[in-house]
Tab-separated table of C-alpha atoms in Angstrom:
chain	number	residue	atom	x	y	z
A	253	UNK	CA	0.000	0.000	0.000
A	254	UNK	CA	1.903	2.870	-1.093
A	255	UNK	CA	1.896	5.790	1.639
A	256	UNK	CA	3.389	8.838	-0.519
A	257	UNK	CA	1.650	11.347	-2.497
A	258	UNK	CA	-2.371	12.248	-1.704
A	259	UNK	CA	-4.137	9.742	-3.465
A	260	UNK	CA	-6.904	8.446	-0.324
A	261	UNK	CA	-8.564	6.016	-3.428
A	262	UNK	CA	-7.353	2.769	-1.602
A	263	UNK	CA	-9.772	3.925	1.477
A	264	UNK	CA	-12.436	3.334	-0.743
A	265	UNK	CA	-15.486	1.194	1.190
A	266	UNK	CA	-13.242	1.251	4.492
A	267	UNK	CA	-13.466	4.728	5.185
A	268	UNK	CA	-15.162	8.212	4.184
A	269	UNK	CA	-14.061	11.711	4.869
A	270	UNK	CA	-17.249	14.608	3.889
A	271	UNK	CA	-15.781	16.814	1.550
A	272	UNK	CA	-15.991	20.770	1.950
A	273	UNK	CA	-18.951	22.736	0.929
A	274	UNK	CA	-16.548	24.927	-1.418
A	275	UNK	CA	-14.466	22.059	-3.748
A	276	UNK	CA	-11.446	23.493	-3.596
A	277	UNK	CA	-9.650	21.527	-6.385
A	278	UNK	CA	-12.572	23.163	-9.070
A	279	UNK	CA	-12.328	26.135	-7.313
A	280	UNK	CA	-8.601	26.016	-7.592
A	281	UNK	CA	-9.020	25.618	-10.881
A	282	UNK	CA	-11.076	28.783	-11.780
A	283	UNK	CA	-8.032	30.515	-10.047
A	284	UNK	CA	-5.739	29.428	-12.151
A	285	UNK	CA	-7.875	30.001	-15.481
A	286	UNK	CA	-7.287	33.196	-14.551
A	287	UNK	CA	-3.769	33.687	-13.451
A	288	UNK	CA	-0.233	34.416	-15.576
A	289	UNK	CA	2.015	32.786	-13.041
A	290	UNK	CA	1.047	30.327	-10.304
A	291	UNK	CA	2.853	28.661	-7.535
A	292	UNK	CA	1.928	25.687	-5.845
A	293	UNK	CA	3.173	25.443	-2.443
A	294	UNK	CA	3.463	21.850	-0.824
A	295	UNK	CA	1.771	20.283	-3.564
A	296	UNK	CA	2.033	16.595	-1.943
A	297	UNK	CA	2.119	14.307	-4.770
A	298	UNK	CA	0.806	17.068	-6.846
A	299	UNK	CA	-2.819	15.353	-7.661
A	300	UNK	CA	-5.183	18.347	-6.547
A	301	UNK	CA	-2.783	20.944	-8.919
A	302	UNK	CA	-2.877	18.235	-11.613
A	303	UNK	CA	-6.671	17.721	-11.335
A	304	UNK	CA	-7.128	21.524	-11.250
A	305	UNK	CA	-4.858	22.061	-14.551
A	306	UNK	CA	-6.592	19.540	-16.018
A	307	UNK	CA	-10.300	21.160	-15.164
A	308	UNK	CA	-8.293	24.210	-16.137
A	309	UNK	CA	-7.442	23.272	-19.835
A	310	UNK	CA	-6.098	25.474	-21.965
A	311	UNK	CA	-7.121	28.265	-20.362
A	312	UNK	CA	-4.727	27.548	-17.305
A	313	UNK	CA	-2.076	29.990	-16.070
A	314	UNK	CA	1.213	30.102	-18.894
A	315	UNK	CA	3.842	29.604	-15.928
A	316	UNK	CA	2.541	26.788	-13.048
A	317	UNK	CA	5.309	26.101	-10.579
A	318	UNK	CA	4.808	23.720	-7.693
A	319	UNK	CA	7.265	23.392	-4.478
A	320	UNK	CA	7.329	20.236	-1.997
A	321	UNK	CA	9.790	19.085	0.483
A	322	UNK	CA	8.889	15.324	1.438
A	323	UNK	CA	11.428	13.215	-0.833
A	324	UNK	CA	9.100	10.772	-2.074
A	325	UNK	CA	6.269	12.872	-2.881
A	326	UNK	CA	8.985	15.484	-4.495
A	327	UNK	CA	9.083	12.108	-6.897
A	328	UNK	CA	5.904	11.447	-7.124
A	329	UNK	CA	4.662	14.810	-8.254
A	330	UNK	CA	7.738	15.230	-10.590
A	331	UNK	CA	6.258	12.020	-12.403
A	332	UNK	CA	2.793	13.430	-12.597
A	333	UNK	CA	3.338	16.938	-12.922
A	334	UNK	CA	6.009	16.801	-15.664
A	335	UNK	CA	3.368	16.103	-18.500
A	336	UNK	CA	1.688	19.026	-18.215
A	337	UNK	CA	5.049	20.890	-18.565
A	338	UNK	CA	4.963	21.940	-14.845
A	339	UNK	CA	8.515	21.976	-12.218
A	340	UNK	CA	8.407	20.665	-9.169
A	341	UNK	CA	11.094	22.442	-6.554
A	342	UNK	CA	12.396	20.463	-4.579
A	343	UNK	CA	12.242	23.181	-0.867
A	344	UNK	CA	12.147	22.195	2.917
A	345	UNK	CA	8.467	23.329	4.474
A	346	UNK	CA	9.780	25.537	6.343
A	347	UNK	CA	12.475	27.017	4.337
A	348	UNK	CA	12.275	30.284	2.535
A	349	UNK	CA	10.672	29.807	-0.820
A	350	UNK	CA	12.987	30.074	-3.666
A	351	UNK	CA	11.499	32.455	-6.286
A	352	UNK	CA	12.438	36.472	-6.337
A	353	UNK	CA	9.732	39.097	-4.967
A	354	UNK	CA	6.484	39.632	-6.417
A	355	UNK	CA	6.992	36.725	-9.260
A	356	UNK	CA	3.282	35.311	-8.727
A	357	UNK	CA	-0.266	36.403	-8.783
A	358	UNK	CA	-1.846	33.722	-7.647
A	359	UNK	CA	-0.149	31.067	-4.783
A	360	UNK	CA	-1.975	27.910	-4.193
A	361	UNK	CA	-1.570	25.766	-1.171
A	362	UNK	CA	-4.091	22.366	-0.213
A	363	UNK	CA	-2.927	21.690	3.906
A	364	UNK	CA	0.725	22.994	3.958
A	365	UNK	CA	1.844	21.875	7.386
A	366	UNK	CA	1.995	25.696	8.623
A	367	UNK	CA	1.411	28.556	6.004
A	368	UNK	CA	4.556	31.415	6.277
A	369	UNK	CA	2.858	33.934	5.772
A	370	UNK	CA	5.543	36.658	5.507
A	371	UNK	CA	7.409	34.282	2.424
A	372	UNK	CA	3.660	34.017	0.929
A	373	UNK	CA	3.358	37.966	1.184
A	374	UNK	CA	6.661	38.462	-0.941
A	375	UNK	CA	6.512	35.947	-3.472
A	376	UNK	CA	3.180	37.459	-4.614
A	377	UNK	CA	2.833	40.043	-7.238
A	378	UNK	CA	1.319	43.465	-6.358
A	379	UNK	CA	-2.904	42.634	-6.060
A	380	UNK	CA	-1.821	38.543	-6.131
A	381	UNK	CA	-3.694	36.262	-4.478
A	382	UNK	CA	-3.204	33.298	-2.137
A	383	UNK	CA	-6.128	31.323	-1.932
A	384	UNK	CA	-5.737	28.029	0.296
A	385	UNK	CA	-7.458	25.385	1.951
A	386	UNK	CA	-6.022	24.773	5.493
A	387	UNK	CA	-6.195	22.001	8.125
A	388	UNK	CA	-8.076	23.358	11.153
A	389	UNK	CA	-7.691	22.990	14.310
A	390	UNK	CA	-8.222	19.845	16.825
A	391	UNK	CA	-8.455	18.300	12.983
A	392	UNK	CA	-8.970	14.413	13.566
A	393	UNK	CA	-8.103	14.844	17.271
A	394	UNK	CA	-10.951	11.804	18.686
A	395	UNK	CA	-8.272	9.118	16.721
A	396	UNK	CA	-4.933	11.204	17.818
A	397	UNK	CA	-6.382	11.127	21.218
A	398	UNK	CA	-7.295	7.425	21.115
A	399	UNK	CA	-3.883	6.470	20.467
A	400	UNK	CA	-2.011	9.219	22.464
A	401	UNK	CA	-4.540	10.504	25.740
A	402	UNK	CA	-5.859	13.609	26.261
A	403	UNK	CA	-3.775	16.179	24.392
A	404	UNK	CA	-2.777	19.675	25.873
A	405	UNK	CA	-5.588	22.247	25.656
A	406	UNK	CA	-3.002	24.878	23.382
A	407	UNK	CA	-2.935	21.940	20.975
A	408	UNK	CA	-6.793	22.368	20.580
A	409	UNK	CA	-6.087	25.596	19.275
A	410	UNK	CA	-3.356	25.350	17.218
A	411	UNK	CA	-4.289	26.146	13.270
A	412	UNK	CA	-7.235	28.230	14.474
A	413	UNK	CA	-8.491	30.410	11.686
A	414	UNK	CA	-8.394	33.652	13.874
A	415	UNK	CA	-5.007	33.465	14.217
A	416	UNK	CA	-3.922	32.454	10.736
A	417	UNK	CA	-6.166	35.883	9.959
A	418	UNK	CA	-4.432	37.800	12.203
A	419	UNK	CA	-1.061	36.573	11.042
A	420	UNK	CA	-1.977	37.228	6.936
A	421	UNK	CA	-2.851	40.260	8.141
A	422	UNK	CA	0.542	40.981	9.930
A	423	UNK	CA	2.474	40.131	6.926
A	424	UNK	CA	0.413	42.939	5.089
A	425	UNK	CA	-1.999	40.748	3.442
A	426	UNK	CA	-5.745	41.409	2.731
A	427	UNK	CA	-8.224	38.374	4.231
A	428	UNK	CA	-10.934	38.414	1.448
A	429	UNK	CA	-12.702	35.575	3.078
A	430	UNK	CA	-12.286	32.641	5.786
A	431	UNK	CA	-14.537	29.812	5.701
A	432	UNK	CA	-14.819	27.085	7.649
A	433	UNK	CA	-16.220	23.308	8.303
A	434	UNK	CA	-16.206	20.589	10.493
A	435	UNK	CA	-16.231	17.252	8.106
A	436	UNK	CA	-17.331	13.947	9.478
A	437	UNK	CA	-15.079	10.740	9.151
A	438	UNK	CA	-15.685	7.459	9.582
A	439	UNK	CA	-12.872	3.941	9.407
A	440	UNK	CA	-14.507	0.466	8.960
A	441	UNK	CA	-11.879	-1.494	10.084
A	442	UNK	CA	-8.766	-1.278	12.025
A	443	UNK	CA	-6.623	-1.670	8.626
A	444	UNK	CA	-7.947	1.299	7.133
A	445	UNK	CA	-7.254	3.356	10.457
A	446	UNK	CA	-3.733	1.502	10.262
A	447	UNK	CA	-3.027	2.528	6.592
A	448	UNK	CA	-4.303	6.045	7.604
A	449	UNK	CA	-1.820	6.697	10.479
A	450	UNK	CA	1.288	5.028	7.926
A	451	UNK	CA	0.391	7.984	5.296
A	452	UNK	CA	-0.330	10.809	7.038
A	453	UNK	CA	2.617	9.867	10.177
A	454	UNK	CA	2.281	13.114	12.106
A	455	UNK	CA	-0.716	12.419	13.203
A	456	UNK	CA	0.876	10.125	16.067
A	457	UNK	CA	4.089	10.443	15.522
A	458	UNK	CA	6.156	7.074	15.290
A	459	UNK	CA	3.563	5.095	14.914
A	460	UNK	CA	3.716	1.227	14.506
A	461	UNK	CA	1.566	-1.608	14.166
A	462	UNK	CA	3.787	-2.938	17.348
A	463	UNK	CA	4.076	-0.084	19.434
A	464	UNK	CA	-0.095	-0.121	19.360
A	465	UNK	CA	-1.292	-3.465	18.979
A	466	UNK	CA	-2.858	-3.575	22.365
A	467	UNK	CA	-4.983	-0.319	21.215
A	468	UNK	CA	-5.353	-1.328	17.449
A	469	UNK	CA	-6.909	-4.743	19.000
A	470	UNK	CA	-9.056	-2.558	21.383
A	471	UNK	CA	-10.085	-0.692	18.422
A	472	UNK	CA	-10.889	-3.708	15.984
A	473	UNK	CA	-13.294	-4.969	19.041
A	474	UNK	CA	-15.120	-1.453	19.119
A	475	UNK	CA	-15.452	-1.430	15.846
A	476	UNK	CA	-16.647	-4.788	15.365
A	477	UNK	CA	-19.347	-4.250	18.544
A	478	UNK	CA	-20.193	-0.551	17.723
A	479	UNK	CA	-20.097	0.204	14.512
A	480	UNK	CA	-17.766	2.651	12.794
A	481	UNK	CA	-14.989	4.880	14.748
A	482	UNK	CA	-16.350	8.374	14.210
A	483	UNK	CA	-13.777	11.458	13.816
A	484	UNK	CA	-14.488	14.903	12.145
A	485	UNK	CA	-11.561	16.434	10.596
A	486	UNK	CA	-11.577	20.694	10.293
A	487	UNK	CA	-10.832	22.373	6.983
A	488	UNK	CA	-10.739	26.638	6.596
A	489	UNK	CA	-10.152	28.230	2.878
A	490	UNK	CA	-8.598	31.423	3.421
A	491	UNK	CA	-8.660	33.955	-0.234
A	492	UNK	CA	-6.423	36.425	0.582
A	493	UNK	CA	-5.280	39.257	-1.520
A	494	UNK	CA	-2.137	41.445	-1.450
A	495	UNK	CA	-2.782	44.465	-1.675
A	496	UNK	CA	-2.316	46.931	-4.778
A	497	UNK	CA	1.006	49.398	-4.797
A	498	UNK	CA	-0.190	52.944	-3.636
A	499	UNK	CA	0.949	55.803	-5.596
């Protein structure tokens, strides 16, 4: 079961996520029909940007660009992304991004692991746009806590919307609109939850089918007496605009 890129198809009949209200890869899309030069940051294995350029068609942005920093998905999206005549940079998260001021209008971003707000605000051209979809806060937390005990109550409010607003707005950006969901989840069996934890591995960090086995049994029991473990993962999509150059 390969774990890179963001392909969730193998969870197919052994677990569902409800998808946002606002479809952010069509939405993406219509952003970039309209762009001259787009960056994609942390595109994963790149499938949302290449389903987007692909709903896009011709009418897609001349220049797409996408950065990622996790080596096999760097791979991955180099495979699929290369087709459609679009570089993948290889750049650490939480590095600087490597493009000169002002060299995009529109940035694109599906759940970077924490947005930099201050690299997003110079990268972007002059009334550019970043428009995102975020991980929210306390995001899948009833499985993290399963596996891990009660977490710390700061951790509850880490990736709240307010404060990414507050922090766009610090860097000089303009926060068009926030919206935000809570999105139910539900795993079938144990091996879905097990595949789930082996691709997205910060969720508990260093975790094993060893290290948990007395839980992961626990688990397949519930499941098989109760039904389906319930979690509710939090999304936000943040359209934020730089502004304009005043005379």
């Amino acid at each position: 079961m390969p774990t890179e890129g963001w392909d969730f198809s193998w969870f197919e009949g052994r677990a569902t996520e409800a998808r946002p209200s606002w479809g952010y890869a069509r939405a993406m899309a219509e952003r970039l029909a309209g762009a001259t030069a787009a960056l994609d940051v942390q595109t994963g294995g790149g499938e949302v940007l290449d389903f987007a350029l692909e709903a896009a068609g011709p009418h897609r942005a001349p220049l797409v660009v996408a950065t990622e920093g996790w080596q096999p998905n760097v791979a991955e999206a180099t495979r699929l992304l290369r087709p459609r005549g679009v570089p993948v940079v290889a750049s650490a998260d939480d590095a600087p991004l490597p493009f000169a001021d002002g060299a995009f209008d529109l940035v694109v971003s599906r759940h970077p692991v924490e947005p930099h707000w201050d690299e997003l605000a110079r990268v972007l051209a002059p009334g550019g746009t970043y428009f995102a979809q975020h991980v929210g806060p306390a995001s899948v937390f009833e499985l993290i806590e399963y596996f891990l005990g009660p977490l710390p109550e700061a951790s509850h409010r880490h990736r709240h919307p307010d404060r990414e607003r507050a922090d766009a707005e610090a860097a000089g950006l303009e926060v068009v609109e926030v919206r935000a969901e809570r999105l139910r989840m539900e795993f079938f069996d144990v091996g879905a939850v097990v595949h789930f934890l082996r691709k997205v591995v910060w969720m508990v960090p260093g975790f094993t089918v060893d290290a948990y086995r007395d839980r992961l049994r626990d688990l397949h029991e519930r499941i098989e007496d109760e039904g389906p473990f319930v979690a509710h993962s939090t999304r936000h999509l943040f359209d934020v605009r730089k502004p304009r150059a005043t005379p």
